[in-house]
Short mmCIF file of C-alpha atoms in Angstrom, two decimals:
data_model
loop_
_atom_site.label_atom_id
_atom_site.label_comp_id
_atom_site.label_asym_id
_atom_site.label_seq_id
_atom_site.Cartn_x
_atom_site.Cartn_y
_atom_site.Cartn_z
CA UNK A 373 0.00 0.00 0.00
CA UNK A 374 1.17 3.19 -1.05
CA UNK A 375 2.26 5.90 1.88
CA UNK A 376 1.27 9.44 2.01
CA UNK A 377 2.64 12.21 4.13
CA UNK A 378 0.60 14.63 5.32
CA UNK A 379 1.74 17.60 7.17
CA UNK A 380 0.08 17.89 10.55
CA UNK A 381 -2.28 21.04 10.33
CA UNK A 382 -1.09 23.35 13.47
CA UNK A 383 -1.96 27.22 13.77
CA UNK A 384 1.99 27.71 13.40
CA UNK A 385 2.26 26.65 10.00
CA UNK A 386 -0.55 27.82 8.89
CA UNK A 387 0.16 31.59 10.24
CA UNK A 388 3.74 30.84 8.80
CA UNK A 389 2.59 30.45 4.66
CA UNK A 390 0.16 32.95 5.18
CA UNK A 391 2.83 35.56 6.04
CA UNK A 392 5.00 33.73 3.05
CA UNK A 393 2.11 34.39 0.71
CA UNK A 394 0.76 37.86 1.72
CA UNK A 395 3.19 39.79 3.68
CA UNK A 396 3.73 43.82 3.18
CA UNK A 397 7.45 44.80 3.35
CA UNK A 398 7.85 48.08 5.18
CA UNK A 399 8.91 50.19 2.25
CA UNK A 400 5.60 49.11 0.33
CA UNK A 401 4.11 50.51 3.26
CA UNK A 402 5.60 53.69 3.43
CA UNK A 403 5.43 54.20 -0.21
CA UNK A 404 1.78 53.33 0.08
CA UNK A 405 0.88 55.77 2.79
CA UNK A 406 3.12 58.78 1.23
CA UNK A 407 1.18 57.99 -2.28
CA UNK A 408 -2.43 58.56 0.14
CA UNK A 409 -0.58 61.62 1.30
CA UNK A 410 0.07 63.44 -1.49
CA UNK A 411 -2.98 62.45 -3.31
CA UNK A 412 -5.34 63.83 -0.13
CA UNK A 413 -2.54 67.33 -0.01
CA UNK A 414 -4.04 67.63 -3.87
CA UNK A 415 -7.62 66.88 -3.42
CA UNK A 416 -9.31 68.17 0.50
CA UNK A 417 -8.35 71.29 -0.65
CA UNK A 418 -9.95 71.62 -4.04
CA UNK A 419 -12.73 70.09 -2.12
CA UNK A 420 -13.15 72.44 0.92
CA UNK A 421 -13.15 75.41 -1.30
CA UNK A 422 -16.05 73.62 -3.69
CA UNK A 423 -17.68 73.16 -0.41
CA UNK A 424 -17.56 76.52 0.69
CA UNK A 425 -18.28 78.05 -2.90
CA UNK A 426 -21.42 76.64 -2.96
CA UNK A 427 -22.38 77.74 0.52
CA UNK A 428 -21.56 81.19 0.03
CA UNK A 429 -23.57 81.02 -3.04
CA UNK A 430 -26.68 79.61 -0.97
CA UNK A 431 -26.16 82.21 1.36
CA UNK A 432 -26.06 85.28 -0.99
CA UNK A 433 -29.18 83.95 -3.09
CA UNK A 434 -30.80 83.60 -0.25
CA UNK A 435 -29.75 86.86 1.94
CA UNK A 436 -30.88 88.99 -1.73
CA UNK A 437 -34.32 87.02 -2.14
CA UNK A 438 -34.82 87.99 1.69
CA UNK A 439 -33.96 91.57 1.53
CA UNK A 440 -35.82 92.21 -1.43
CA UNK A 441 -39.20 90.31 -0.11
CA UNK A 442 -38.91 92.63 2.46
CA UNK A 443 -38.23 95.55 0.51
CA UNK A 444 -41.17 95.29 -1.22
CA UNK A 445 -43.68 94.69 1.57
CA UNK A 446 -42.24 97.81 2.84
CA UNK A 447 -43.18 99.51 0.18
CA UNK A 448 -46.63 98.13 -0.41
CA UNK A 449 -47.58 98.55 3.24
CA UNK A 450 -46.32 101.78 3.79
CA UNK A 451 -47.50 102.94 0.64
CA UNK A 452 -44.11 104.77 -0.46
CA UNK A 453 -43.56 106.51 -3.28
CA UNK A 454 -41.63 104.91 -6.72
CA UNK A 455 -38.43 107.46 -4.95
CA UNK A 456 -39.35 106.62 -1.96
CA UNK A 457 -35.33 105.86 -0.46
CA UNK A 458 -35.11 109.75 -0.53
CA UNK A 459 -38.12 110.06 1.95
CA UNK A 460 -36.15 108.57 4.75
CA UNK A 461 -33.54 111.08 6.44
CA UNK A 462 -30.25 109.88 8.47
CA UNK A 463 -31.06 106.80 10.89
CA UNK A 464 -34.68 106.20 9.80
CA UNK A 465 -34.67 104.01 7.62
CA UNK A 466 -34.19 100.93 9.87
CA UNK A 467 -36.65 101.01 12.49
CA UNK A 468 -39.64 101.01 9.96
CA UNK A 469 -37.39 98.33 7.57
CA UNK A 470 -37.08 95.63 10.66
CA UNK A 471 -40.98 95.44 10.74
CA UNK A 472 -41.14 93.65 6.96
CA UNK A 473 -37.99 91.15 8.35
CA UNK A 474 -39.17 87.90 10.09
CA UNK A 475 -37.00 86.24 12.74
CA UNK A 476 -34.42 88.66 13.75
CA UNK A 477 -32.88 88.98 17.32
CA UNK A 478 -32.45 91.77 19.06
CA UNK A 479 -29.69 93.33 19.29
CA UNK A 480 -27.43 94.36 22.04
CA UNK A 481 -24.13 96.66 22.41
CA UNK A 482 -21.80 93.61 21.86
CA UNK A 483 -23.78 92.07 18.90
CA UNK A 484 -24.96 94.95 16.94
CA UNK A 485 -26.35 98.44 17.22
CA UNK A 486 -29.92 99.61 16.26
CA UNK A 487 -28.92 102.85 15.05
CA UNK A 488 -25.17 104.75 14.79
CA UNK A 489 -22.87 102.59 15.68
CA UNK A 490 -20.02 105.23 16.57
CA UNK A 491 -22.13 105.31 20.06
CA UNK A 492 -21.08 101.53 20.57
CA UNK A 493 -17.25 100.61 20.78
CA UNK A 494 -17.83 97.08 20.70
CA UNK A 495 -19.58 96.58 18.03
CA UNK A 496 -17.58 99.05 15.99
CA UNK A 497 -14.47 96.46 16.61
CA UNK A 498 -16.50 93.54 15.71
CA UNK A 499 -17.48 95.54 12.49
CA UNK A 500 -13.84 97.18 11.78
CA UNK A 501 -12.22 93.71 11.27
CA UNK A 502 -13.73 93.48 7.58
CA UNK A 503 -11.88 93.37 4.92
CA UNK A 504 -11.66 94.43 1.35
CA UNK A 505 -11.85 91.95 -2.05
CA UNK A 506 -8.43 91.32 -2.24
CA UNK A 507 -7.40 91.32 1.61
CA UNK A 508 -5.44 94.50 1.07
CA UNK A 509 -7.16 96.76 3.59
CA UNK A 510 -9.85 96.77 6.28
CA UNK A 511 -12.88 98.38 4.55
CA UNK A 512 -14.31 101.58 5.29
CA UNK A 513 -16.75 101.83 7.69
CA UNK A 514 -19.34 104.58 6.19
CA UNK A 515 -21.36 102.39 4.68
CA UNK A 516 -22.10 100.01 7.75
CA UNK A 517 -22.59 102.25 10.93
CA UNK A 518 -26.55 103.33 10.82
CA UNK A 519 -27.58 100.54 12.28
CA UNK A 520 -26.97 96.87 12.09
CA UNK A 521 -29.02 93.24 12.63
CA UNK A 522 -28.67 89.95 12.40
CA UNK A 523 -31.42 87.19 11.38
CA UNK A 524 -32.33 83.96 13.13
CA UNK A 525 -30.20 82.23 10.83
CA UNK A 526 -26.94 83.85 11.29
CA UNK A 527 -26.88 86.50 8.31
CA UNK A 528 -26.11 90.22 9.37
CA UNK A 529 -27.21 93.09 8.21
CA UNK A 530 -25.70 96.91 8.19
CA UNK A 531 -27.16 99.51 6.96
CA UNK A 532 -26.15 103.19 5.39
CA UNK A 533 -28.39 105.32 5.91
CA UNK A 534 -27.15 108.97 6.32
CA UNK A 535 -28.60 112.12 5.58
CA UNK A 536 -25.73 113.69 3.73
CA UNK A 537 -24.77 111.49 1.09
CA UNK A 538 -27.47 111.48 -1.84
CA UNK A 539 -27.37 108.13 -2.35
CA UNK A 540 -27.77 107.36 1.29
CA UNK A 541 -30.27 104.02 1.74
CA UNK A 542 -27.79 101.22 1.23
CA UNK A 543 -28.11 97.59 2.53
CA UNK A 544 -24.87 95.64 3.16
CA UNK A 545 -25.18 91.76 4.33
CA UNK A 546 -22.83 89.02 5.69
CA UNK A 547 -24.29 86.09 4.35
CA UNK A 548 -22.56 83.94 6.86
CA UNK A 549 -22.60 85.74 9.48
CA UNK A 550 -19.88 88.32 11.44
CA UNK A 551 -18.71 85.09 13.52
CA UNK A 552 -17.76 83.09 10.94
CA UNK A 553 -15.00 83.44 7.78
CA UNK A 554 -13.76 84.90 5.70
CA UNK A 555 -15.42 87.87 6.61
CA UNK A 556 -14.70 89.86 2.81
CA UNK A 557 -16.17 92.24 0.49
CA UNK A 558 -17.03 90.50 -2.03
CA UNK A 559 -16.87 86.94 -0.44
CA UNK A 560 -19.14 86.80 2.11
CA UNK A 561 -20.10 90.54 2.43
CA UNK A 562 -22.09 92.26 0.04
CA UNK A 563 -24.12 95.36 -0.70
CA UNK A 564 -27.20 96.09 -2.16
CA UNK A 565 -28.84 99.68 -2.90
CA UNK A 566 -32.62 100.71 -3.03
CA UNK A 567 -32.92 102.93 -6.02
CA UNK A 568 -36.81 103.47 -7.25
CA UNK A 569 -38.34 101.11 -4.72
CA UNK A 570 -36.01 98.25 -6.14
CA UNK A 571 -33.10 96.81 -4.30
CA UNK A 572 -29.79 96.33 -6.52
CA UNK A 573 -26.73 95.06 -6.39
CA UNK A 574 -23.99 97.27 -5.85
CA UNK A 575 -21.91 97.45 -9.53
CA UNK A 576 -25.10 97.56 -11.20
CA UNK A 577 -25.29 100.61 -13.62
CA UNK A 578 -27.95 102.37 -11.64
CA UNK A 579 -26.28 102.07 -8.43
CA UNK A 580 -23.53 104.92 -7.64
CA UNK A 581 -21.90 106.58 -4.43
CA UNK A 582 -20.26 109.82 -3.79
CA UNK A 583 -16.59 107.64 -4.85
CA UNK A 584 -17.87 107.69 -8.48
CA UNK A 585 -16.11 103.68 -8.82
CA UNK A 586 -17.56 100.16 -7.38
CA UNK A 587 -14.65 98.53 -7.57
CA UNK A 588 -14.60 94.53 -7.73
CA UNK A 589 -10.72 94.00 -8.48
CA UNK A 590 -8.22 91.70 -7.50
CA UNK A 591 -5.91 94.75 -7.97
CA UNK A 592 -7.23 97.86 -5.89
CA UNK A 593 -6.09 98.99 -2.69
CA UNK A 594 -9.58 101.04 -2.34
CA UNK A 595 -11.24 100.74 0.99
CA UNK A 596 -14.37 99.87 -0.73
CA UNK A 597 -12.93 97.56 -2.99
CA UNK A 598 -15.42 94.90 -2.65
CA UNK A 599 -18.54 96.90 -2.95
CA UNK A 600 -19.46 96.40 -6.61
CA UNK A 601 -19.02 93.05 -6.32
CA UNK A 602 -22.53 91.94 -5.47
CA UNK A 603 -23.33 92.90 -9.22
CA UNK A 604 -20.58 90.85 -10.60
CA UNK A 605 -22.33 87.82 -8.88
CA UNK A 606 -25.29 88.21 -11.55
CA UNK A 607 -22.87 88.70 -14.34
CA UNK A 608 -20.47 85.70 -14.01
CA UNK A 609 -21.70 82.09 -13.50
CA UNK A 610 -18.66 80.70 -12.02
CA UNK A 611 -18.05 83.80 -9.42
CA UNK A 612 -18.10 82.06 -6.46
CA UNK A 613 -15.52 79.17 -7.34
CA UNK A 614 -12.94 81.71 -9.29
CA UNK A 615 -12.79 84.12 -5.76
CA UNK A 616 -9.12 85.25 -5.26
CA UNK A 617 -7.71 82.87 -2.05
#
């Protein structure tokens, strides 16, 4: 009768082919784990600032469709005038505007101000640490400081509203919110002006302020570079993804 050998089955031999057959040396490993590194170094980026492309779009769509609900059932319920932004003299504006906007809080000294914000130092801070387009300079603060408030939601609203500029009712917003980045004109900050009853974005032809330009540029050093950019939001599909970093 013909003999065979079998190996005896133990949990040592079998552990022993199995490393034979489908070990990792340690350089595959470290190869394999910088590969994953470099790959993620080139991608989460690209992929954070989709991400937050598309929610400061959200934000600014939403923020305009807000404001200019509210706009209009200002109008129609205090049955203004087609001019009627030159009716309202400095710091009036606001009180009469919060009515038509749902869910707001309150504000206090530290938050916001209700009216001229020179009066509050604390707020004036918060406010002061804007800054232009292109990062170059903190913005000018003339078109935020007659009064200020912030929705349920997060989004914060400033308003110019003074007696001796002409073209003296405008709306600025921070989509996001003061509290959160980046915390730009032109990013997340924006500004809209009531001309005829209608609110536009700042940049549009119609709109116009006692600097004659509403710069958008990568290249300005204005202190209101930033504050034609809401316009430029309408005008380029892709605005939002090609923002300077």
């Amino acid at each position: 009768m013909r003999t065979v050998n079998v190996e005896p089955l133990s949990i040592r031999n079998a552990f022993r082919k199995n490393k034979r057959a489908s070990g990792f040396t340690l350089a595959e490993v470290l190869i394999t784990l910088g590969i994953i590194g470099v790959v993620s170094a080139m991608t989460i980026p690209a992929l954070i600032n989709r991400t937050q492309a598309k929610e400061l779009e959200a934000g600014f769509k939403k923020s305009y469709s807000v404001l200019s609900q509210a706009v209009q059932r200002m109008q129609y319920e205090e049955g203004l005038s087609e001019d009627w932004e030159k009716e309202f003299g400095s710091n009036t504006f606001l009180p009469v505007f919060r009515k038509y906007l749902l869910n707001y809080v309150k504000c206090s000294g530290k938050l916001c101000v209700d009216s001229d914000m020179s009066v509050e130092g604390d707020s004036f801070k918060r406010v002061s640490t804007y800054k232009t387009y292109n990062k170059s300079q903190n913005v000018t603060l003339e078109w935020f400081d007659e009064g200020q408030m912030i929705m349920a939601d997060g989004m914060f609203l400033m308003v110019n509203n003074s007696a001796s500029q002409a073209n003296n009712l405008v709306l600025t917003v921070d989509v996001n919110g003061i509290e959160k980045k980046p915390n730009l004109w032109g990013h997340d900050l924006f500004s809209f002006q009531i001309k005829s009853g209608k609110l536009l974005p700042m940049g549009h032809p119609k709109t116009t302020t006692d600097w004659g330009s509403l710069p958008c540029n990568v290249n300005s050093n204005a202190r209101h570079n930033g504050i034609g950019c809401a316009y430029q939001v309408f005008q380029q599909k892709n605005y939002f993804k090609n923002l300077p970093r």
